Amino acid sequence: MPSVAEKRTSIEELSSLFPLTFPIPQPSTHPDLITTKDLHREEDLLRNPTSFRSWWNAINAMCESYVVQSKLDPDTANLPQDVLTILGPLASPFARLTLQRLTYIYEAALVQFPNSFKLWKSYLNTRMSFVLGKPVVKKRAGGKKKFPEMKEALEDGPEELQEWEMPLDPIVGWEEWRALIATFERVLMWLPKLPRLWLMYFSIFFHPRCPSVLSVTHARRTFDRALRTLPPSLHARIWTQYLLWAERKGGETMVSVYRRYLAVDPSITERFTTLLLSPTSSAPRPLEAAKLLLSLARKAARGAYTSPEGKSPYQLLEDWIEVVEQYPEEVGLGVEDTTESNDAITKAEEEEETEKARLSQLEPASMTGPLIRMGGPAVPVTADGKQTGPYDEDEDPSSTRKLNVENIIHKDGLVVYKDQAGRLWTGLATYWIKRGEFDRAKGIFEEGMKTVLTVRDFTQIFDAYMEFDESLISAFVESLEHEEDEEDAAETETEVDARMKELEALTDRRPFLMNDVLIRRNPNDVQEWEKRIALWGEDDDQVAKTYTKALETIHPRKATANLHRLYVNFAKFYEEGGVAGEAEPDLNSARKILEKGTKINFKAVEDLAEVWCEWSELELRHENYDEAIRVMQRATAVPKNTKINYHDHSLPAQARLFKSLKLWSFYVDLEESIGTVESTKAVYDKILEVRIANAQIIVNYAAFLEENSYFEESFKVYERGVELFTYPVSFEIWNIYLSKFVKRYGGSKLERARDLFEQALEKCPPKSCKPLFLMYAQLEEDYGLAKRSMAIYERATQAVNAEDKFEMFTIYIAKATANFGLPATRPIYERALEVLPDRQTAEMCLRFAALERKLGEIDRARAIYAHASQFCDPRVNPRFWSEWNTFEIETGSEDTFREMLRIKRSVQAQFNTEASYLAAQTTSAREGTRQVEEASEAPDAMAAAEKQTYGGAFVAAKATGNGVAANGEEAAAPSQASNADEIHISDDEDM
């Protein structure tokens, strides 16, 4: 390996090769610049010095010649690697000579065209390629935005920076680096307003091998010169490079540059705060970052700032909290300073309130008076007139004063973002934990759990509190393992025991703390108060205090359901001697609580009625029957004005209590149990007088009178009930009334019973009158005349609902058969066929036909079948046609059977519509698989019947010429498939 001296000698030898381009090479100083081959070019340029094309062609020809010959130059391939690494593009003598020749010809051209941007740009690119190295061509995906926002430009900027390979060493080739910078200074002297040249100049400062003499101070001054030289409309392109360069340098340079830019455009403040906290930064500035984030959060909350990252004001504040948690010592004040700051803030707020109160008492300024009085301090505004708010040192990043974290979180967090209280409280507690102020952190956790209003926030704070306690205990246990001093170890053990007890106590308090949260959220939640009472278990003192506090806190008109249960349960608490029943029962206290409950204006009258009923039951449980009656008498006292609307919620519940049916029902049950008949009747009469009775009250009243043998009075109660109510309620009363009357008197008061039935049927709707008609007819059958009974059935068939008429006719026919025989039912059947709908007519016709068959009237039965056939689609009602088919087989002839088939065919053609087809399909689906199987076994019922009776009832006909049998069935050939439902009749069969 070469020694250090040899290396030094080689570097000195390489350094002696430079400078190459300073002073500018001339043929007089460098004889190798022009060869005999270049004489023609030189003569042409001398003859046409003002021809730009001649100069441009000569330059391009020289560049192309260099590219071709550099690939063929043997010296380049034989160069050592260390020489290539140091000299880069100028490693070969041919490359160095080419640089001098290009410099000579470019400089000569620029003498003629000093303002040519094209010539200068080509010259600079050539010089840069020989110094900075070979440029790397990057592949780009997609287009580039023409005017991107600064945020997007900074994000995409590092990818768009130019990169080079194999540059010239800045130490060996320092003269060439300096000559390149001098060339850029010259071009900017000629063309200072072109941003492209400035950007090319800036690219040198981003080169990784750029000498520090150029890449720091000189670069910063160059950026500043560009901003001073170019118009403001082009500053965005310069600032993008300037900020990227500042980010690479970091430290005070970055801060200074970013501060200058943020004074004009604060949109990248969030990026700046990230850079201030970046681990790559030499000295993080958390205080400045925290103040910038706090300023952004406050501006966003006022609507004066919109985050380019799409962050909400709360998210900006959360970023600030994360900075505070990460750098508590650098950002926030200590405990003593925080306390002093809080006291000062409180005092200032009190003085401000006092000043506001004083100013509010002053007379308003007069617009026409001699003076105009201005109130309040001056409000600063920006150059465009926007209000910026008063100066706040907490938002000034140049100020070194630390922040009062507690005040900021309370003022800017908890007051504004109440739905994020859990995160804010845990953030503040974490801040104190990081500072080692554990007692302060515990106080914050406790205060947070006592103020939050949601379960989510409470859970967040509680879990953080538990984690803090557990980590603290773990730290003490670890220190105890390494403790050598016995006294210190004993003290640590005591501390660990105390912390363990605190942790257990916190765990035990969790249900109570959770309940506190729910009660704070809604102090009128009765169910949560009941849970609170249940949490105390058998602690009678705390249970009594909780009941008392709940009743004092809950607003009756805003309470949730079952507020009355609190009063009732509280009274039972004293009645039963506490939760466990170990104390002495205190009935007087229970009565006082219930007395207080009766004066509460509940939302629902029924709740107030429940309190009165529970009070009465309390007296009953202790056998104070008279007192129980007196309580109910007080509760049901009727005022003078009985026209009060029970549903008028603007009136207090006490004013509407006398119309509570629940209260009266309890009262009347009490009277029935321990009162007299007269007192019970008086209560029932009072209910009817107040006009709050329902049908059940009527029935109960009548049943009570009937049990005590006041039959006529019970019937009067029923009559009062049917007068009070309309149908369908009165139907139930009539039903009970009539059944009771008939059971009581039977046929002894038949005329009176008839009058009652007629009265009941007079206004009875069709859908409800069927049971009454049946009861009426049964009365006549049992105690009256059969003729009158039939007349009642006749009336019933006309009066009942259409859905009940078929059943009514069925009953009517059965009764007529029983009383007068089968022939007497013919008029009834005929009447039914006229009244019933088509669907039920078919069924009635089948029964009518069966009757005629029993009476031997075959022709009448056949006529009935023919009449009913017009309502029966063969696909929908196959049962009818099956019965007719059986009837014809048993009683008919060949002609009647043919007539039946003809009618069936015509009816099927009549029903051969889409709607009928769909109805048939639906009916077939309802019939189930059994009918399908039967149909598959015998697709043609007529053919099956004919096979069974062939030769018995009919004479087989010969096959006709067209293959149709005389009986109407197609002659089925074994080799042909036929339609099972198709019926063929010859042309002469209808004749």
mmCIF file with all atom_site columns, C-alpha atoms in Angstrom, residues 458-611:
data_model
loop_
_atom_site.group_PDB
_atom_site.id
_atom_site.type_symbol
_atom_site.label_atom_id
_atom_site.label_alt_id
_atom_site.label_comp_id
_atom_site.label_asym_id
_atom_site.label_entity_id
_atom_site.label_seq_id
_atom_site.pdbx_PDB_ins_code
_atom_site.Cartn_x
_atom_site.Cartn_y
_atom_site.Cartn_z
_atom_site.occupancy
_atom_site.B_iso_or_equiv
_atom_site.pdbx_formal_charge
_atom_site.auth_seq_id
_atom_site.auth_comp_id
_atom_site.auth_asym_id
_atom_site.auth_atom_id
_atom_site.pdbx_PDB_model_num
ATOM 1   C CA . PHE A 1 458 ? -64.264  8.575  33.001 1.00 0.00 ? 458 PHE A CA 1
ATOM 2   C CA . THR A 1 459 ? -62.937  5.227  31.787 1.00 0.00 ? 459 THR A CA 1
ATOM 3   C CA . GLN A 1 460 ? -60.048  6.957  30.064 1.00 0.00 ? 460 GLN A CA 1
ATOM 4   C CA . ILE A 1 461 ? -59.071  8.868  33.213 1.00 0.00 ? 461 ILE A CA 1
ATOM 5   C CA . PHE A 1 462 ? -59.601  5.908  35.544 1.00 0.00 ? 462 PHE A CA 1
ATOM 6   C CA . ASP A 1 463 ? -57.518  3.552  33.415 1.00 0.00 ? 463 ASP A CA 1
ATOM 7   C CA . ALA A 1 464 ? -54.699  6.104  33.260 1.00 0.00 ? 464 ALA A CA 1
ATOM 8   C CA . TYR A 1 465 ? -54.958  6.583  37.030 1.00 0.00 ? 465 TYR A CA 1
ATOM 9   C CA . MET A 1 466 ? -54.741  2.830  37.629 1.00 0.00 ? 466 MET A CA 1
ATOM 10  C CA . GLU A 1 467 ? -51.803  2.508  35.265 1.00 0.00 ? 467 GLU A CA 1
ATOM 11  C CA . PHE A 1 468 ? -50.018  5.358  37.068 1.00 0.00 ? 468 PHE A CA 1
ATOM 12  C CA . ASP A 1 469 ? -50.527  3.724  40.478 1.00 0.00 ? 469 ASP A CA 1
ATOM 13  C CA . GLU A 1 470 ? -49.401  0.333  39.225 1.00 0.00 ? 470 GLU A CA 1
ATOM 14  C CA . SER A 1 471 ? -46.282  1.747  37.575 1.00 0.00 ? 471 SER A CA 1
ATOM 15  C CA . LEU A 1 472 ? -45.473  3.680  40.752 1.00 0.00 ? 472 LEU A CA 1
ATOM 16  C CA . ILE A 1 473 ? -45.807  0.566  42.878 1.00 0.00 ? 473 ILE A CA 1
ATOM 17  C CA . SER A 1 474 ? -43.663  -1.375 40.399 1.00 0.00 ? 474 SER A CA 1
ATOM 18  C CA . ALA A 1 475 ? -40.982  1.320  40.628 1.00 0.00 ? 475 ALA A CA 1
ATOM 19  C CA . PHE A 1 476 ? -40.986  1.131  44.440 1.00 0.00 ? 476 PHE A CA 1
ATOM 20  C CA . VAL A 1 477 ? -40.769  -2.655 44.349 1.00 0.00 ? 477 VAL A CA 1
ATOM 21  C CA . GLU A 1 478 ? -37.811  -2.530 41.966 1.00 0.00 ? 478 GLU A CA 1
ATOM 22  C CA . SER A 1 479 ? -36.034  0.013  44.127 1.00 0.00 ? 479 SER A CA 1
ATOM 23  C CA . LEU A 1 480 ? -36.730  -2.184 47.152 1.00 0.00 ? 480 LEU A CA 1
ATOM 24  C CA . GLU A 1 481 ? -34.915  -5.092 45.522 1.00 0.00 ? 481 GLU A CA 1
ATOM 25  C CA . HIS A 1 482 ? -31.765  -3.019 45.134 1.00 0.00 ? 482 HIS A CA 1
ATOM 26  C CA . GLU A 1 483 ? -32.018  -1.250 48.510 1.00 0.00 ? 483 GLU A CA 1
ATOM 27  C CA . GLU A 1 484 ? -29.146  -2.037 50.855 1.00 0.00 ? 484 GLU A CA 1
ATOM 28  C CA . ASP A 1 485 ? -29.899  0.238  53.800 1.00 0.00 ? 485 ASP A CA 1
ATOM 29  C CA . GLU A 1 486 ? -32.416  -1.391 56.165 1.00 0.00 ? 486 GLU A CA 1
ATOM 30  C CA . GLU A 1 487 ? -33.989  1.899  57.231 1.00 0.00 ? 487 GLU A CA 1
ATOM 31  C CA . ASP A 1 488 ? -34.483  2.976  53.644 1.00 0.00 ? 488 ASP A CA 1
ATOM 32  C CA . ALA A 1 489 ? -35.850  -0.458 52.807 1.00 0.00 ? 489 ALA A CA 1
ATOM 33  C CA . ALA A 1 490 ? -38.344  -0.267 55.682 1.00 0.00 ? 490 ALA A CA 1
ATOM 34  C CA . GLU A 1 491 ? -39.424  3.178  54.571 1.00 0.00 ? 491 GLU A CA 1
ATOM 35  C CA . THR A 1 492 ? -39.868  1.934  50.991 1.00 0.00 ? 492 THR A CA 1
ATOM 36  C CA . GLU A 1 493 ? -41.941  -1.018 52.228 1.00 0.00 ? 493 GLU A CA 1
ATOM 37  C CA . THR A 1 494 ? -44.182  1.352  54.154 1.00 0.00 ? 494 THR A CA 1
ATOM 38  C CA . GLU A 1 495 ? -44.589  3.456  51.027 1.00 0.00 ? 495 GLU A CA 1
ATOM 39  C CA . VAL A 1 496 ? -45.419  0.371  48.981 1.00 0.00 ? 496 VAL A CA 1
ATOM 40  C CA . ASP A 1 497 ? -48.061  -0.725 51.521 1.00 0.00 ? 497 ASP A CA 1
ATOM 41  C CA . ALA A 1 498 ? -49.613  2.738  51.476 1.00 0.00 ? 498 ALA A CA 1
ATOM 42  C CA . ARG A 1 499 ? -49.702  2.778  47.684 1.00 0.00 ? 499 ARG A CA 1
ATOM 43  C CA . MET A 1 500 ? -51.263  -0.680 47.596 1.00 0.00 ? 500 MET A CA 1
ATOM 44  C CA . LYS A 1 501 ? -54.008  0.436  49.957 1.00 0.00 ? 501 LYS A CA 1
ATOM 45  C CA . GLU A 1 502 ? -54.649  3.484  47.780 1.00 0.00 ? 502 GLU A CA 1
ATOM 46  C CA . LEU A 1 503 ? -54.877  1.256  44.715 1.00 0.00 ? 503 LEU A CA 1
ATOM 47  C CA . GLU A 1 504 ? -57.344  -1.077 46.425 1.00 0.00 ? 504 GLU A CA 1
ATOM 48  C CA . ALA A 1 505 ? -59.397  1.871  47.626 1.00 0.00 ? 505 ALA A CA 1
ATOM 49  C CA . LEU A 1 506 ? -59.456  3.279  44.102 1.00 0.00 ? 506 LEU A CA 1
ATOM 50  C CA . THR A 1 507 ? -60.668  -0.048 42.749 1.00 0.00 ? 507 THR A CA 1
ATOM 51  C CA . ASP A 1 508 ? -63.425  -0.172 45.384 1.00 0.00 ? 508 ASP A CA 1
ATOM 52  C CA . ARG A 1 509 ? -64.460  3.393  44.571 1.00 0.00 ? 509 ARG A CA 1
ATOM 53  C CA . ARG A 1 510 ? -64.884  2.743  40.865 1.00 0.00 ? 510 ARG A CA 1
ATOM 54  C CA . PRO A 1 511 ? -68.633  1.890  40.954 1.00 0.00 ? 511 PRO A CA 1
ATOM 55  C CA . PHE A 1 512 ? -69.344  5.003  43.010 1.00 0.00 ? 512 PHE A CA 1
ATOM 56  C CA . LEU A 1 513 ? -67.251  7.207  40.734 1.00 0.00 ? 513 LEU A CA 1
ATOM 57  C CA . MET A 1 514 ? -68.959  5.776  37.664 1.00 0.00 ? 514 MET A CA 1
ATOM 58  C CA . ASN A 1 515 ? -72.338  6.411  39.230 1.00 0.00 ? 515 ASN A CA 1
ATOM 59  C CA . ASP A 1 516 ? -71.277  9.988  40.027 1.00 0.00 ? 516 ASP A CA 1
ATOM 60  C CA . VAL A 1 517 ? -70.504  10.525 36.352 1.00 0.00 ? 517 VAL A CA 1
ATOM 61  C CA . LEU A 1 518 ? -73.936  9.331  35.236 1.00 0.00 ? 518 LEU A CA 1
ATOM 62  C CA . ILE A 1 519 ? -75.693  11.417 37.879 1.00 0.00 ? 519 ILE A CA 1
ATOM 63  C CA . ARG A 1 520 ? -73.711  14.514 36.900 1.00 0.00 ? 520 ARG A CA 1
ATOM 64  C CA . ARG A 1 521 ? -74.696  13.967 33.304 1.00 0.00 ? 521 ARG A CA 1
ATOM 65  C CA . ASN A 1 522 ? -78.366  13.793 34.271 1.00 0.00 ? 522 ASN A CA 1
ATOM 66  C CA . PRO A 1 523 ? -79.162  14.669 37.890 1.00 0.00 ? 523 PRO A CA 1
ATOM 67  C CA . ASN A 1 524 ? -82.808  13.754 37.237 1.00 0.00 ? 524 ASN A CA 1
ATOM 68  C CA . ASP A 1 525 ? -82.078  10.118 36.336 1.00 0.00 ? 525 ASP A CA 1
ATOM 69  C CA . VAL A 1 526 ? -84.067  8.161  38.915 1.00 0.00 ? 526 VAL A CA 1
ATOM 70  C CA . GLN A 1 527 ? -82.583  4.815  37.923 1.00 0.00 ? 527 GLN A CA 1
ATOM 71  C CA . GLU A 1 528 ? -79.024  6.003  38.563 1.00 0.00 ? 528 GLU A CA 1
ATOM 72  C CA . TRP A 1 529 ? -80.012  7.273  42.006 1.00 0.00 ? 529 TRP A CA 1
ATOM 73  C CA . GLU A 1 530 ? -81.493  3.857  42.749 1.00 0.00 ? 530 GLU A CA 1
ATOM 74  C CA . LYS A 1 531 ? -78.209  2.248  41.677 1.00 0.00 ? 531 LYS A CA 1
ATOM 75  C CA . ARG A 1 532 ? -76.388  4.669  43.950 1.00 0.00 ? 532 ARG A CA 1
ATOM 76  C CA . ILE A 1 533 ? -78.542  3.581  46.866 1.00 0.00 ? 533 ILE A CA 1
ATOM 77  C CA . ALA A 1 534 ? -77.939  -0.087 46.053 1.00 0.00 ? 534 ALA A CA 1
ATOM 78  C CA . LEU A 1 535 ? -74.165  0.485  46.020 1.00 0.00 ? 535 LEU A CA 1
ATOM 79  C CA . TRP A 1 536 ? -74.191  1.411  49.709 1.00 0.00 ? 536 TRP A CA 1
ATOM 80  C CA . GLY A 1 537 ? -75.468  -2.034 50.601 1.00 0.00 ? 537 GLY A CA 1
ATOM 81  C CA . GLU A 1 538 ? -76.445  -2.210 54.300 1.00 0.00 ? 538 GLU A CA 1
ATOM 82  C CA . ASP A 1 539 ? -74.945  1.146  55.305 1.00 0.00 ? 539 ASP A CA 1
ATOM 83  C CA . ASP A 1 540 ? -78.171  2.700  56.622 1.00 0.00 ? 540 ASP A CA 1
ATOM 84  C CA . ASP A 1 541 ? -76.694  6.149  57.224 1.00 0.00 ? 541 ASP A CA 1
ATOM 85  C CA . GLN A 1 542 ? -75.376  6.505  53.703 1.00 0.00 ? 542 GLN A CA 1
ATOM 86  C CA . VAL A 1 543 ? -78.565  5.047  52.233 1.00 0.00 ? 543 VAL A CA 1
ATOM 87  C CA . ALA A 1 544 ? -80.672  7.613  54.110 1.00 0.00 ? 544 ALA A CA 1
ATOM 88  C CA . LYS A 1 545 ? -78.349  10.435 53.036 1.00 0.00 ? 545 LYS A CA 1
ATOM 89  C CA . THR A 1 546 ? -78.490  9.281  49.426 1.00 0.00 ? 546 THR A CA 1
ATOM 90  C CA . TYR A 1 547 ? -82.289  9.111  49.468 1.00 0.00 ? 547 TYR A CA 1
ATOM 91  C CA . THR A 1 548 ? -82.452  12.599 50.943 1.00 0.00 ? 548 THR A CA 1
ATOM 92  C CA . LYS A 1 549 ? -79.978  14.016 48.442 1.00 0.00 ? 549 LYS A CA 1
ATOM 93  C CA . ALA A 1 550 ? -81.775  12.369 45.532 1.00 0.00 ? 550 ALA A CA 1
ATOM 94  C CA . LEU A 1 551 ? -85.153  13.789 46.525 1.00 0.00 ? 551 LEU A CA 1
ATOM 95  C CA . GLU A 1 552 ? -83.603  17.234 46.981 1.00 0.00 ? 552 GLU A CA 1
ATOM 96  C CA . THR A 1 553 ? -81.768  17.098 43.647 1.00 0.00 ? 553 THR A CA 1
ATOM 97  C CA . ILE A 1 554 ? -84.312  15.645 41.255 1.00 0.00 ? 554 ILE A CA 1
ATOM 98  C CA . HIS A 1 555 ? -86.656  18.077 39.543 1.00 0.00 ? 555 HIS A CA 1
ATOM 99  C CA . PRO A 1 556 ? -90.045  16.324 39.390 1.00 0.00 ? 556 PRO A CA 1
ATOM 100 C CA . ARG A 1 557 ? -90.993  17.691 35.964 1.00 0.00 ? 557 ARG A CA 1
ATOM 101 C CA . LYS A 1 558 ? -87.637  16.661 34.446 1.00 0.00 ? 558 LYS A CA 1
ATOM 102 C CA . ALA A 1 559 ? -87.235  13.308 36.177 1.00 0.00 ? 559 ALA A CA 1
ATOM 103 C CA . THR A 1 560 ? -87.118  10.012 34.351 1.00 0.00 ? 560 THR A CA 1
ATOM 104 C CA . ALA A 1 561 ? -89.684  7.280  34.952 1.00 0.00 ? 561 ALA A CA 1
ATOM 105 C CA . ASN A 1 562 ? -90.647  5.951  38.401 1.00 0.00 ? 562 ASN A CA 1
ATOM 106 C CA . LEU A 1 563 ? -89.768  8.953  40.534 1.00 0.00 ? 563 LEU A CA 1
ATOM 107 C CA . HIS A 1 564 ? -92.507  7.883  42.923 1.00 0.00 ? 564 HIS A CA 1
ATOM 108 C CA . ARG A 1 565 ? -90.568  4.681  43.635 1.00 0.00 ? 565 ARG A CA 1
ATOM 109 C CA . LEU A 1 566 ? -87.923  6.732  45.449 1.00 0.00 ? 566 LEU A CA 1
ATOM 110 C CA . TYR A 1 567 ? -90.517  8.037  47.910 1.00 0.00 ? 567 TYR A CA 1
ATOM 111 C CA . VAL A 1 568 ? -92.097  4.614  48.278 1.00 0.00 ? 568 VAL A CA 1
ATOM 112 C CA . ASN A 1 569 ? -88.785  2.820  48.808 1.00 0.00 ? 569 ASN A CA 1
ATOM 113 C CA . PHE A 1 570 ? -87.551  5.518  51.181 1.00 0.00 ? 570 PHE A CA 1
ATOM 114 C CA . ALA A 1 571 ? -90.700  5.064  53.262 1.00 0.00 ? 571 ALA A CA 1
ATOM 115 C CA . LYS A 1 572 ? -90.230  1.281  53.244 1.00 0.00 ? 572 LYS A CA 1
ATOM 116 C CA . PHE A 1 573 ? -86.643  1.824  54.370 1.00 0.00 ? 573 PHE A CA 1
ATOM 117 C CA . TYR A 1 574 ? -87.928  3.417  57.603 1.00 0.00 ? 574 TYR A CA 1
ATOM 118 C CA . GLU A 1 575 ? -90.872  1.041  57.852 1.00 0.00 ? 575 GLU A CA 1
ATOM 119 C CA . GLU A 1 576 ? -88.666  -2.048 57.716 1.00 0.00 ? 576 GLU A CA 1
ATOM 120 C CA . GLY A 1 577 ? -85.987  -0.687 60.019 1.00 0.00 ? 577 GLY A CA 1
ATOM 121 C CA . GLY A 1 578 ? -83.209  -0.062 57.517 1.00 0.00 ? 578 GLY A CA 1
ATOM 122 C CA . VAL A 1 579 ? -81.840  -2.184 54.723 1.00 0.00 ? 579 VAL A CA 1
ATOM 123 C CA . ALA A 1 580 ? -81.120  -5.210 56.876 1.00 0.00 ? 580 ALA A CA 1
ATOM 124 C CA . GLY A 1 581 ? -84.114  -4.668 59.134 1.00 0.00 ? 581 GLY A CA 1
ATOM 125 C CA . GLU A 1 582 ? -81.956  -4.469 62.262 1.00 0.00 ? 582 GLU A CA 1
ATOM 126 C CA . ALA A 1 583 ? -83.039  -0.962 63.304 1.00 0.00 ? 583 ALA A CA 1
ATOM 127 C CA . GLU A 1 584 ? -86.302  0.004  64.959 1.00 0.00 ? 584 GLU A CA 1
ATOM 128 C CA . PRO A 1 585 ? -89.153  0.585  62.445 1.00 0.00 ? 585 PRO A CA 1
ATOM 129 C CA . ASP A 1 586 ? -90.086  4.252  62.238 1.00 0.00 ? 586 ASP A CA 1
ATOM 130 C CA . LEU A 1 587 ? -93.640  4.565  60.883 1.00 0.00 ? 587 LEU A CA 1
ATOM 131 C CA . ASN A 1 588 ? -93.857  8.281  61.585 1.00 0.00 ? 588 ASN A CA 1
ATOM 132 C CA . SER A 1 589 ? -90.858  8.993  59.352 1.00 0.00 ? 589 SER A CA 1
ATOM 133 C CA . ALA A 1 590 ? -92.306  6.753  56.666 1.00 0.00 ? 590 ALA A CA 1
ATOM 134 C CA . ARG A 1 591 ? -95.613  8.650  56.829 1.00 0.00 ? 591 ARG A CA 1
ATOM 135 C CA . LYS A 1 592 ? -93.781  11.981 56.619 1.00 0.00 ? 592 LYS A CA 1
ATOM 136 C CA . ILE A 1 593 ? -91.939  10.880 53.501 1.00 0.00 ? 593 ILE A CA 1
ATOM 137 C CA . LEU A 1 594 ? -95.141  9.676  51.848 1.00 0.00 ? 594 LEU A CA 1
ATOM 138 C CA . GLU A 1 595 ? -96.880  12.875 52.927 1.00 0.00 ? 595 GLU A CA 1
ATOM 139 C CA . LYS A 1 596 ? -94.103  14.824 51.239 1.00 0.00 ? 596 LYS A CA 1
ATOM 140 C CA . GLY A 1 597 ? -94.449  12.636 48.154 1.00 0.00 ? 597 GLY A CA 1
ATOM 141 C CA . THR A 1 598 ? -98.149  13.459 47.853 1.00 0.00 ? 598 THR A CA 1
ATOM 142 C CA . LYS A 1 599 ? -97.238  17.147 47.481 1.00 0.00 ? 599 LYS A CA 1
ATOM 143 C CA . ILE A 1 600 ? -94.799  16.597 44.615 1.00 0.00 ? 600 ILE A CA 1
ATOM 144 C CA . ASN A 1 601 ? -95.981  17.707 41.175 1.00 0.00 ? 601 ASN A CA 1
ATOM 145 C CA . PHE A 1 602 ? -95.190  14.506 39.263 1.00 0.00 ? 602 PHE A CA 1
ATOM 146 C CA . LYS A 1 603 ? -95.224  14.419 35.485 1.00 0.00 ? 603 LYS A CA 1
ATOM 147 C CA . ALA A 1 604 ? -97.828  11.645 35.495 1.00 0.00 ? 604 ALA A CA 1
ATOM 148 C CA . VAL A 1 605 ? -100.917 11.550 37.680 1.00 0.00 ? 605 VAL A CA 1
ATOM 149 C CA . GLU A 1 606 ? -100.505 7.795  38.010 1.00 0.00 ? 606 GLU A CA 1
ATOM 150 C CA . ASP A 1 607 ? -97.215  8.319  39.880 1.00 0.00 ? 607 ASP A CA 1
ATOM 151 C CA . LEU A 1 608 ? -98.985  10.476 42.439 1.00 0.00 ? 608 LEU A CA 1
ATOM 152 C CA . ALA A 1 609 ? -101.748 7.876  42.710 1.00 0.00 ? 609 ALA A CA 1
ATOM 153 C CA . GLU A 1 610 ? -99.093  5.225  43.376 1.00 0.00 ? 610 GLU A CA 1
ATOM 154 C CA . VAL A 1 611 ? -97.799  7.220  46.349 1.00 0.00 ? 611 VAL A CA 1
#
